[in-house]
Amino acid sequence: MHAAMTRAWLIGAGPGDVELMTLKATRALAQADVVLVDDLVNPDVLQFARADALVVHVGKRGGHPSTPQAGIVAQMLEHVKAGRSVARLKGGDPFVFGRGGEEQQALQAAGIEVEIINGVTAGIAAPAAIGIPVTHREHSQGVVFVTGHCAGNGEPDWAALVATRMTLVIYMGMRRLNDIVSALLAAGMSAATPCAAIESATRPEQRHALARLGEFADAVARAGLGSPAIVVIGEVASLALARAADDASGSANNETVAR
Ligand code: SAH
């Protein structure tokens, strides 16, 4: 039977910079008959796909027109059942937000084995791109990855997160940034807490803003930053490199973070 030879991979394409893809990801991509690509994936990674691979772009960015999740899974099933190997390319890591878990469940429920190939998640890569080590031991005991986009699941318990005193790394947080900042302040987080927002991290168009929590939402608005961006809140944000701040033009980089 062909079924034994067919394969499905859930592949993390990393945050943008093609060189941050893993060897394992590029090797799997080079085998796939069909490549289903999310819109956060840098299209340059398709250089690792076979020239004759069928490439399908299936975006599902919040607030944008998109292919419904059920449709994406149906396409994957259809190809795999027809004996074609499928690489599902997702931005960052496939299991850090972005619904990789749901896709694995759907494939498994259909009796299809899926291999997970990790990627460098934006929540680590974006801070690092401006010199922020998310768990620097002099500043934090850990890091919390949290979504700022709360469809269906309810609001994160911001007060509980503040109480952990850990670095907060917020994905999908830009549209609700004002509300999130208000919730953190209301929960007693200091208005002097250093914050960073990094847009399009590891890509040529990367930009960022640094500010204290009290001025952060304004600084981000003034810099005109939007999605996709990672928000970092915590003392580690004070370690953002001065050089990175100087490089990015047109944003509020040097604004308010005393060093
Ligand atoms: N699986 C992905 C996250 C998907 S959720 C990962 O592991 O990185 C989508 C969110 O990821 C975006 O809203 C944004 O918060 C973040 N993101 C992804 N790529 C990014 C990039 N290059 N720069 C900044 N943020 C990014």
Short mmCIF file of C-alpha atoms and ligand atoms in Angstrom, two decimals:
data_model
loop_
_atom_site.label_atom_id
_atom_site.label_comp_id
_atom_site.label_asym_id
_atom_site.label_seq_id
_atom_site.Cartn_x
_atom_site.Cartn_y
_atom_site.Cartn_z
CA MET A 1 0.00 0.00 0.00
CA HIS A 2 1.06 3.52 -0.67
CA ALA A 3 -0.37 4.65 2.62
CA ALA A 4 2.73 3.50 4.46
CA MET A 5 4.87 5.78 2.36
CA THR A 6 2.79 8.89 2.64
CA ARG A 7 3.86 11.44 5.16
CA ALA A 8 2.62 14.57 6.81
CA TRP A 9 4.82 17.06 8.58
CA LEU A 10 3.91 20.03 10.73
CA ILE A 11 6.92 22.22 10.20
CA GLY A 12 8.01 25.35 12.02
CA ALA A 13 9.46 27.78 9.52
CA GLY A 14 10.88 30.07 12.20
CA PRO A 15 10.21 33.75 12.69
CA GLY A 16 11.23 35.03 9.27
CA ASP A 17 14.96 34.86 8.68
CA VAL A 18 15.34 31.84 6.40
CA GLU A 19 18.57 30.87 8.13
CA LEU A 20 16.67 30.28 11.35
CA MET A 21 14.93 27.26 9.83
CA THR A 22 16.21 23.92 11.08
CA LEU A 23 18.04 21.41 8.91
CA LYS A 24 15.28 18.94 9.68
CA ALA A 25 12.67 21.39 8.40
CA THR A 26 14.50 22.02 5.14
CA ARG A 27 14.99 18.27 4.59
CA ALA A 28 11.33 17.48 5.15
CA LEU A 29 10.29 20.36 2.93
CA ALA A 30 12.52 19.01 0.19
CA GLN A 31 10.54 15.75 0.20
CA ALA A 32 7.00 17.06 0.22
CA ASP A 33 4.65 16.70 -2.74
CA VAL A 34 2.36 19.39 -1.35
CA VAL A 35 3.28 22.43 0.77
CA LEU A 36 0.57 24.30 2.67
CA VAL A 37 1.90 27.67 3.79
CA ASP A 38 0.63 30.07 6.46
CA ASP A 39 0.82 33.76 5.72
CA LEU A 40 3.30 34.48 8.52
CA VAL A 41 5.82 32.21 6.80
CA ASN A 42 8.55 33.97 4.85
CA PRO A 43 7.95 32.83 1.24
CA ASP A 44 11.73 32.64 0.79
CA VAL A 45 11.69 29.33 2.69
CA LEU A 46 9.99 27.81 -0.34
CA GLN A 47 13.44 27.70 -1.93
CA PHE A 48 13.82 24.44 0.03
CA ALA A 49 10.69 22.89 -1.50
CA ARG A 50 10.83 20.73 -4.61
CA ALA A 51 10.45 22.70 -7.82
CA ASP A 52 7.50 20.48 -8.74
CA ALA A 53 5.77 20.67 -5.36
CA LEU A 54 2.23 21.98 -5.24
CA VAL A 55 2.36 25.11 -3.06
CA VAL A 56 -0.87 26.34 -1.48
CA HIS A 57 -1.04 29.55 0.55
CA VAL A 58 -3.56 29.25 3.36
CA GLY A 59 -3.49 32.34 5.50
CA LYS A 60 -5.45 32.79 8.67
CA ARG A 61 -4.22 35.99 10.21
CA GLY A 62 -6.51 37.51 12.81
CA GLY A 63 -8.77 40.11 11.23
CA HIS A 64 -7.84 39.21 7.65
CA PRO A 65 -9.64 37.11 5.05
CA SER A 66 -8.44 33.57 5.44
CA THR A 67 -8.94 29.92 4.71
CA PRO A 68 -11.07 28.45 7.50
CA GLN A 69 -9.15 26.05 9.72
CA ALA A 70 -11.48 23.17 8.79
CA GLY A 71 -10.71 23.77 5.13
CA ILE A 72 -6.97 23.60 5.75
CA VAL A 73 -7.28 20.31 7.57
CA ALA A 74 -9.58 18.95 4.84
CA GLN A 75 -6.98 19.83 2.20
CA MET A 76 -4.24 18.09 4.15
CA LEU A 77 -6.38 14.98 4.54
CA GLU A 78 -7.31 14.94 0.88
CA HIS A 79 -3.69 15.06 -0.26
CA VAL A 80 -2.42 12.52 2.24
CA LYS A 81 -5.23 10.10 1.38
CA ALA A 82 -4.37 10.49 -2.28
CA GLY A 83 -0.85 9.32 -1.45
CA ARG A 84 0.83 12.71 -1.56
CA SER A 85 3.18 13.78 1.22
CA VAL A 86 2.19 17.06 2.81
CA ALA A 87 4.34 19.65 4.52
CA ARG A 88 2.34 22.07 6.59
CA LEU A 89 4.54 25.15 7.07
CA LYS A 90 3.76 27.36 10.02
CA GLY A 91 5.47 30.48 11.28
CA GLY A 92 7.75 30.11 14.30
CA ASP A 93 7.15 26.83 16.11
CA PRO A 94 4.16 24.74 15.00
CA PHE A 95 3.06 24.08 18.60
CA VAL A 96 3.32 27.61 19.97
CA PHE A 97 -0.04 29.22 19.22
CA GLY A 98 -0.96 29.06 15.53
CA ARG A 99 -3.16 25.96 15.96
CA GLY A 100 -0.61 23.26 15.17
CA GLY A 101 -2.06 21.20 18.00
CA GLU A 102 -5.50 21.26 16.44
CA GLU A 103 -4.11 20.15 13.10
CA GLN A 104 -2.23 17.28 14.72
CA GLN A 105 -5.43 16.17 16.47
CA ALA A 106 -7.45 16.29 13.25
CA LEU A 107 -4.84 14.29 11.34
CA GLN A 108 -4.50 11.73 14.10
CA ALA A 109 -8.27 11.37 14.30
CA ALA A 110 -8.19 10.51 10.60
CA GLY A 111 -5.52 7.88 11.25
CA ILE A 112 -2.71 9.88 9.73
CA GLU A 113 0.65 10.00 11.40
CA VAL A 114 2.16 13.44 11.53
CA GLU A 115 5.72 14.36 12.33
CA ILE A 116 6.32 17.57 14.26
CA ILE A 117 9.36 19.61 13.34
CA ASN A 118 10.08 22.42 15.76
CA GLY A 119 10.88 25.94 14.73
CA VAL A 120 12.33 28.97 16.45
CA THR A 121 9.36 30.69 18.01
CA ALA A 122 8.88 34.43 17.59
CA GLY A 123 8.50 34.79 21.35
CA ILE A 124 12.19 34.05 21.79
CA ALA A 125 13.55 35.20 18.43
CA ALA A 126 11.92 38.64 18.43
CA PRO A 127 13.25 39.70 21.84
CA ALA A 128 16.67 38.25 20.96
CA ALA A 129 16.70 40.24 17.73
CA ILE A 130 16.99 43.41 19.82
CA GLY A 131 19.17 41.88 22.50
CA ILE A 132 16.56 40.85 25.08
CA PRO A 133 17.35 37.53 26.83
CA VAL A 134 13.90 36.53 28.08
CA THR A 135 15.15 34.61 31.14
CA HIS A 136 18.26 36.56 32.17
CA ARG A 137 18.65 35.28 35.70
CA GLU A 138 19.34 38.65 37.26
CA HIS A 139 15.98 39.87 36.02
CA SER A 140 13.50 37.01 35.93
CA GLN A 141 12.88 33.46 37.06
CA GLY A 142 11.06 32.50 33.93
CA VAL A 143 8.99 33.52 30.97
CA VAL A 144 5.30 33.22 30.23
CA PHE A 145 4.07 32.94 26.64
CA VAL A 146 0.58 34.33 26.51
CA THR A 147 -1.89 35.28 23.81
CA GLY A 148 -3.33 38.78 23.68
CA HIS A 149 -6.03 37.64 21.31
CA CYS A 150 -8.66 35.94 23.34
CA ALA A 151 -11.18 34.51 20.90
CA GLY A 152 -13.16 31.81 22.62
CA ASN A 153 -10.86 31.16 25.52
CA GLY A 154 -11.58 34.16 27.67
CA GLU A 155 -9.12 36.73 28.92
CA PRO A 156 -5.81 35.62 30.45
CA ASP A 157 -5.73 36.28 34.18
CA TRP A 158 -3.43 39.31 33.93
CA ALA A 159 -3.37 39.85 37.68
CA ALA A 160 -2.17 36.29 38.23
CA LEU A 161 0.51 36.77 35.59
CA VAL A 162 1.68 40.00 37.21
CA ALA A 163 1.98 38.11 40.51
CA THR A 164 4.42 35.62 38.96
CA ARG A 165 6.87 38.50 38.33
CA MET A 166 8.04 36.58 35.27
CA THR A 167 8.81 38.01 31.87
CA LEU A 168 5.59 38.25 29.86
CA VAL A 169 5.89 37.53 26.15
CA ILE A 170 2.65 38.36 24.43
CA TYR A 171 1.75 36.99 21.01
CA MET A 172 -1.05 38.54 18.95
CA GLY A 173 -1.21 41.40 21.42
CA MET A 174 -1.11 44.48 19.23
CA ARG A 175 -4.80 45.06 18.59
CA ARG A 176 -5.63 44.92 22.28
CA LEU A 177 -2.48 46.54 23.59
CA ASN A 178 -4.28 49.39 25.36
CA ASP A 179 -6.53 46.98 27.23
CA ILE A 180 -3.64 44.71 28.14
CA VAL A 181 -1.53 47.57 29.50
CA SER A 182 -4.51 48.85 31.50
CA ALA A 183 -5.10 45.39 32.95
CA LEU A 184 -1.45 45.04 33.97
CA LEU A 185 -1.41 48.47 35.62
CA ALA A 186 -4.71 47.73 37.37
CA ALA A 187 -3.18 44.51 38.68
CA GLY A 188 -0.41 46.51 40.30
CA MET A 189 2.43 46.15 37.83
CA SER A 190 4.75 49.13 38.11
CA ALA A 191 4.30 51.80 35.45
CA ALA A 192 8.12 51.87 35.30
CA THR A 193 8.34 48.28 34.04
CA PRO A 194 10.42 48.17 30.83
CA CYS A 195 8.53 47.00 27.73
CA ALA A 196 9.35 46.26 24.11
CA ALA A 197 7.34 45.59 20.99
CA ILE A 198 9.13 44.05 18.02
CA GLU A 199 7.39 43.98 14.65
CA SER A 200 8.43 41.65 11.79
CA ALA A 201 11.33 40.35 13.83
CA THR A 202 14.32 38.85 12.01
CA ARG A 203 13.08 40.25 8.71
CA PRO A 204 14.65 43.19 6.86
CA GLU A 205 11.65 45.36 7.78
CA GLN A 206 12.02 44.67 11.52
CA ARG A 207 11.10 47.63 13.75
CA HIS A 208 10.58 48.02 17.45
CA ALA A 209 9.63 50.36 20.25
CA LEU A 210 10.87 50.49 23.83
CA ALA A 211 9.14 52.29 26.66
CA ARG A 212 8.10 52.01 30.29
CA LEU A 213 4.71 50.38 30.82
CA GLY A 214 3.07 53.71 31.64
CA GLU A 215 3.98 55.16 28.25
CA PHE A 216 4.18 51.95 26.27
CA ALA A 217 0.85 52.00 24.42
CA ASP A 218 1.48 55.59 23.30
CA ALA A 219 5.03 54.79 22.20
CA VAL A 220 3.84 51.84 20.14
CA ALA A 221 1.09 53.95 18.55
CA ARG A 222 3.53 56.78 17.76
CA ALA A 223 5.94 54.33 16.18
CA GLY A 224 3.05 53.00 14.09
CA LEU A 225 3.82 49.41 14.98
CA GLY A 226 1.30 46.73 14.05
CA SER A 227 0.99 43.00 13.57
CA PRO A 228 2.89 40.73 13.53
CA ALA A 229 4.67 41.81 16.66
CA ILE A 230 5.84 40.35 19.93
CA VAL A 231 5.40 42.32 23.13
CA VAL A 232 7.88 41.79 25.97
CA ILE A 233 7.03 43.09 29.43
CA GLY A 234 9.48 42.82 32.28
CA GLU A 235 12.87 43.88 33.56
CA VAL A 236 14.67 41.93 30.82
CA ALA A 237 13.36 44.48 28.30
CA SER A 238 15.82 46.95 29.82
CA LEU A 239 18.57 44.85 28.22
CA ALA A 240 17.53 45.73 24.67
CA LEU A 241 20.67 46.75 22.88
CA ALA A 242 21.27 50.45 22.42
CA ARG A 243 22.67 49.59 19.00
CA ALA A 244 19.43 47.92 17.93
CA ALA A 245 17.52 50.92 19.22
CA ASP A 246 19.66 53.30 17.20
CA ASP A 247 19.38 51.27 14.01
CA ALA A 248 15.63 51.19 13.67
CA SER A 249 14.52 54.50 12.27
CA GLY A 250 11.15 56.13 12.54
CA SER A 251 10.09 54.43 15.73
CA ALA A 252 10.04 55.42 19.36
CA ASN A 253 13.12 53.41 20.11
CA ASN A 254 15.10 55.72 22.34
CA GLU A 255 12.03 57.09 23.97
CA THR A 256 11.87 56.41 27.63
CA VAL A 257 13.84 53.42 28.79
CA ALA A 258 16.59 54.68 31.05
CA ARG A 259 19.67 52.50 30.95
N1 SAH B 1 3.69 29.72 15.84
C1 SAH B 1 4.15 31.10 15.87
C2 SAH B 1 3.13 32.03 16.49
C3 SAH B 1 1.83 32.11 15.73
S1 SAH B 1 0.71 33.27 16.42
C4 SAH B 1 5.50 31.16 16.59
O1 SAH B 1 5.88 30.19 17.24
O2 SAH B 1 6.17 32.18 16.48
C5 SAH B 1 1.06 34.72 15.48
C6 SAH B 1 1.79 35.74 16.31
O3 SAH B 1 3.17 35.41 16.40
C7 SAH B 1 1.78 37.14 15.75
O4 SAH B 1 0.60 37.81 16.05
C8 SAH B 1 2.97 37.74 16.47
O5 SAH B 1 2.63 38.06 17.80
C9 SAH B 1 3.93 36.59 16.51
N2 SAH B 1 4.91 36.60 15.41
C10 SAH B 1 5.11 35.66 14.49
N3 SAH B 1 6.15 35.98 13.68
C11 SAH B 1 6.62 37.16 14.13
C12 SAH B 1 7.70 38.02 13.74
N4 SAH B 1 8.52 37.70 12.72
N5 SAH B 1 7.91 39.14 14.45
C13 SAH B 1 7.13 39.47 15.49
N6 SAH B 1 6.09 38.70 15.90
C14 SAH B 1 5.85 37.56 15.24
#
